[in-house]
Amino acid sequence: MKNKYWNEEEIEILGKMWGRSSISNIAKKLDRTENSVKVKGQRLFGSKSEYVGLYTGADLARAIGVDNKMINYYLKKGLKYRKSGRLNLIKIEDFWKFAKEHKALIKFYKIEKNIIPNEPQWVKEIRNNQNKYNKPNKYKKWTNYQDILLINMVRKGLSTKEIAKELQRTEYAVKSRRKILNLKYILDLENEKVTI
């Protein structure tokens, strides 16, 4: 069994058995090593669990851009799963059902389009809205123009929350920038012009 090339018939058999039979059974059927079957199957079809419509907690975390702790939080909040050894296996349709019921918990703009199969239409709409309005400008430098906008908004009496939404920044970033610009002092000088 040294470096045998895969023919079309073997690949077809592998495709039919992948996700339904154990790797050792597939290896026996094809007269190949278990490692050879595992590597070829993963290259062609992805992980066995994904192939049959199941994601492990770690696979789902990677797909939606969160860590494993967040997946565990989703499980506690009601995301259906089944145990397989040490793994939590999650059906794709169960994830989408959970996501629809708990839209506030999930940052859809972090989920790459169609990375999880059977993506519903409502996800695309929410992703577009979150991209436009909810995605903050994380770790980006403030421009002079944004500083001027911030100063003008503070003068108009807008709340920190309103300013954050308008500038697509976090509330913390707005508060920090107000301190840096010493806007409390500027507010005391109501009638004077501000120059930067």
mmCIF file of C-alpha atoms in Angstrom, residues 8-161:
data_model
loop_
_atom_site.group_PDB
_atom_site.id
_atom_site.type_symbol
_atom_site.label_atom_id
_atom_site.label_comp_id
_atom_site.label_asym_id
_atom_site.label_seq_id
_atom_site.Cartn_x
_atom_site.Cartn_y
_atom_site.Cartn_z
ATOM 1 C CA GLU A 8 -12.570 7.745 -9.696
ATOM 2 C CA GLU A 9 -14.292 4.604 -8.412
ATOM 3 C CA GLU A 10 -12.485 4.843 -5.048
ATOM 4 C CA ILE A 11 -13.343 8.529 -4.727
ATOM 5 C CA GLU A 12 -16.999 7.733 -5.460
ATOM 6 C CA ILE A 13 -17.050 5.003 -2.789
ATOM 7 C CA LEU A 14 -15.317 7.347 -0.350
ATOM 8 C CA GLY A 15 -17.963 10.012 -1.027
ATOM 9 C CA LYS A 16 -20.818 7.570 -0.394
ATOM 10 C CA MET A 17 -19.301 6.251 2.831
ATOM 11 C CA TRP A 18 -17.837 9.521 4.193
ATOM 12 C CA GLY A 19 -19.795 10.672 7.210
ATOM 13 C CA ARG A 20 -21.771 7.423 7.376
ATOM 14 C CA SER A 21 -19.098 4.813 8.108
ATOM 15 C CA SER A 22 -16.060 4.802 10.334
ATOM 16 C CA ILE A 23 -12.689 5.599 8.827
ATOM 17 C CA SER A 24 -11.481 2.076 9.633
ATOM 18 C CA ASN A 25 -14.414 0.513 7.710
ATOM 19 C CA ILE A 26 -13.788 2.781 4.725
ATOM 20 C CA ALA A 27 -10.071 1.925 4.836
ATOM 21 C CA LYS A 28 -10.836 -1.820 4.796
ATOM 22 C CA LYS A 29 -13.316 -1.451 1.934
ATOM 23 C CA LEU A 30 -10.822 0.523 -0.171
ATOM 24 C CA ASP A 31 -7.724 -1.412 0.951
ATOM 25 C CA ARG A 32 -6.047 1.788 2.131
ATOM 26 C CA THR A 33 -4.545 3.026 5.373
ATOM 27 C CA GLU A 34 -6.803 4.869 7.794
ATOM 28 C CA ASN A 35 -4.590 7.941 7.527
ATOM 29 C CA SER A 36 -4.858 7.927 3.726
ATOM 30 C CA VAL A 37 -8.658 7.728 3.915
ATOM 31 C CA LYS A 38 -8.853 10.444 6.567
ATOM 32 C CA VAL A 39 -6.618 12.878 4.653
ATOM 33 C CA LYS A 40 -8.346 12.316 1.293
ATOM 34 C CA GLY A 41 -11.813 12.534 2.831
ATOM 35 C CA GLN A 42 -11.074 15.781 4.647
ATOM 36 C CA ARG A 43 -9.528 17.319 1.533
ATOM 37 C CA LEU A 44 -12.491 16.421 -0.653
ATOM 38 C CA PHE A 45 -15.451 16.656 1.711
ATOM 39 C CA GLY A 46 -14.377 18.523 4.856
ATOM 40 C CA SER A 47 -14.728 17.048 8.316
ATOM 41 C CA LYS A 48 -17.053 14.062 8.621
ATOM 42 C CA SER A 49 -19.373 15.953 10.927
ATOM 43 C CA GLU A 50 -19.699 18.908 8.529
ATOM 44 C CA TYR A 51 -20.348 16.522 5.640
ATOM 45 C CA VAL A 52 -23.443 15.110 7.336
ATOM 46 C CA GLY A 53 -24.707 18.531 8.445
ATOM 47 C CA LEU A 54 -23.188 18.596 11.920
ATOM 48 C CA TYR A 55 -20.664 21.025 13.326
ATOM 49 C CA THR A 56 -18.533 20.532 16.389
ATOM 50 C CA GLY A 57 -18.554 23.448 18.807
ATOM 51 C CA ALA A 58 -15.029 24.387 17.681
ATOM 52 C CA ASP A 59 -15.947 24.230 13.965
ATOM 53 C CA LEU A 60 -18.998 26.416 14.535
ATOM 54 C CA ALA A 61 -16.960 28.882 16.600
ATOM 55 C CA ARG A 62 -14.437 29.241 13.767
ATOM 56 C CA ALA A 63 -17.202 29.647 11.182
ATOM 57 C CA ILE A 64 -19.030 32.431 13.027
ATOM 58 C CA GLY A 65 -15.969 34.240 14.383
ATOM 59 C CA VAL A 66 -16.340 33.613 18.119
ATOM 60 C CA ASP A 67 -14.450 31.592 20.709
ATOM 61 C CA ASN A 68 -15.495 28.265 22.253
ATOM 62 C CA LYS A 69 -16.722 29.998 25.422
ATOM 63 C CA MET A 70 -19.355 31.817 23.377
ATOM 64 C CA ILE A 71 -20.534 28.519 21.855
ATOM 65 C CA ASN A 72 -20.863 27.101 25.382
ATOM 66 C CA TYR A 73 -22.904 30.182 26.278
ATOM 67 C CA TYR A 74 -25.177 29.523 23.277
ATOM 68 C CA LEU A 75 -25.604 25.920 24.443
ATOM 69 C CA LYS A 76 -26.694 27.151 27.885
ATOM 70 C CA LYS A 77 -29.118 29.575 26.219
ATOM 71 C CA GLY A 78 -30.829 26.723 24.370
ATOM 72 C CA LEU A 79 -28.849 25.852 21.233
ATOM 73 C CA LYS A 80 -29.668 22.183 20.627
ATOM 74 C CA TYR A 81 -26.758 19.759 20.455
ATOM 75 C CA ARG A 82 -25.901 16.143 21.032
ATOM 76 C CA LYS A 83 -22.898 14.690 22.780
ATOM 77 C CA SER A 84 -20.533 12.417 20.906
ATOM 78 C CA GLY A 85 -17.711 11.503 23.252
ATOM 79 C CA ARG A 86 -16.219 14.816 24.313
ATOM 80 C CA LEU A 87 -17.662 16.709 21.350
ATOM 81 C CA ASN A 88 -20.831 18.761 21.176
ATOM 82 C CA LEU A 89 -22.357 18.219 17.728
ATOM 83 C CA ILE A 90 -24.728 20.876 16.430
ATOM 84 C CA LYS A 91 -27.067 20.461 13.463
ATOM 85 C CA ILE A 92 -26.946 23.308 10.968
ATOM 86 C CA GLU A 93 -30.726 23.763 11.014
ATOM 87 C CA ASP A 94 -30.682 23.908 14.839
ATOM 88 C CA PHE A 95 -28.062 26.657 14.715
ATOM 89 C CA TRP A 96 -30.126 28.727 12.255
ATOM 90 C CA LYS A 97 -33.264 28.252 14.371
ATOM 91 C CA PHE A 98 -31.354 29.369 17.491
ATOM 92 C CA ALA A 99 -29.854 32.318 15.604
ATOM 93 C CA LYS A 100 -33.304 33.487 14.495
ATOM 94 C CA GLU A 101 -34.636 33.346 18.059
ATOM 95 C CA HIS A 102 -31.533 34.991 19.593
ATOM 96 C CA LYS A 103 -30.517 37.592 16.998
ATOM 97 C CA ALA A 104 -29.156 39.957 19.639
ATOM 98 C CA LEU A 105 -26.545 37.401 20.771
ATOM 99 C CA ILE A 106 -24.952 36.889 17.369
ATOM 100 C CA LYS A 107 -22.800 39.302 15.399
ATOM 101 C CA PHE A 108 -23.895 38.315 11.910
ATOM 102 C CA TYR A 109 -21.448 40.711 10.254
ATOM 103 C CA LYS A 110 -18.629 38.431 11.491
ATOM 104 C CA ILE A 111 -20.102 35.404 9.698
ATOM 105 C CA GLU A 112 -18.733 35.078 6.186
ATOM 106 C CA LYS A 113 -21.482 34.772 3.583
ATOM 107 C CA ASN A 114 -22.571 31.124 3.045
ATOM 108 C CA ILE A 115 -19.754 29.700 5.184
ATOM 109 C CA ILE A 116 -22.462 27.719 6.958
ATOM 110 C CA PRO A 117 -24.713 25.877 4.480
ATOM 111 C CA ASN A 118 -28.404 26.707 3.985
ATOM 112 C CA GLU A 119 -28.019 30.331 5.054
ATOM 113 C CA PRO A 120 -31.518 31.854 5.304
ATOM 114 C CA GLN A 121 -32.420 35.108 3.544
ATOM 115 C CA TRP A 122 -33.067 36.932 6.842
ATOM 116 C CA VAL A 123 -29.378 36.450 7.779
ATOM 117 C CA LYS A 124 -28.267 38.408 4.709
ATOM 118 C CA GLU A 125 -30.579 41.280 5.625
ATOM 119 C CA ILE A 126 -29.394 41.374 9.238
ATOM 120 C CA ARG A 127 -25.738 41.135 8.148
ATOM 121 C CA ASN A 128 -26.180 44.141 5.863
ATOM 122 C CA ASN A 129 -27.831 46.173 8.637
ATOM 123 C CA GLN A 130 -25.146 45.250 11.163
ATOM 124 C CA ASN A 131 -22.411 46.122 8.691
ATOM 125 C CA LYS A 132 -23.909 49.561 8.139
ATOM 126 C CA TYR A 133 -24.850 50.518 11.680
ATOM 127 C CA ASN A 134 -23.524 48.277 14.405
ATOM 128 C CA LYS A 135 -19.969 47.480 13.462
ATOM 129 C CA PRO A 136 -17.821 49.877 15.467
ATOM 130 C CA ASN A 137 -14.575 51.362 14.185
ATOM 131 C CA LYS A 138 -12.383 49.262 16.456
ATOM 132 C CA TYR A 139 -8.805 50.374 17.008
ATOM 133 C CA LYS A 140 -8.847 52.995 14.270
ATOM 134 C CA LYS A 141 -7.222 56.361 14.754
ATOM 135 C CA TRP A 142 -9.407 59.408 15.064
ATOM 136 C CA THR A 143 -9.092 61.824 12.152
ATOM 137 C CA ASN A 144 -9.195 65.604 12.500
ATOM 138 C CA TYR A 145 -12.546 65.563 10.729
ATOM 139 C CA GLN A 146 -13.972 63.089 13.261
ATOM 140 C CA ASP A 147 -12.653 65.244 16.101
ATOM 141 C CA ILE A 148 -14.492 68.258 14.662
ATOM 142 C CA LEU A 149 -17.671 66.188 14.288
ATOM 143 C CA LEU A 150 -17.322 65.008 17.881
ATOM 144 C CA ILE A 151 -16.890 68.554 19.174
ATOM 145 C CA ASN A 152 -19.922 69.767 17.222
ATOM 146 C CA MET A 153 -22.076 66.887 18.459
ATOM 147 C CA VAL A 154 -21.059 67.528 22.059
ATOM 148 C CA ARG A 155 -21.968 71.205 21.608
ATOM 149 C CA LYS A 156 -25.376 70.214 20.218
ATOM 150 C CA GLY A 157 -25.955 68.225 23.393
ATOM 151 C CA LEU A 158 -26.033 64.739 21.878
ATOM 152 C CA SER A 159 -25.565 61.867 24.313
ATOM 153 C CA THR A 160 -22.487 59.659 24.242
ATOM 154 C CA LYS A 161 -24.618 56.804 22.924
#
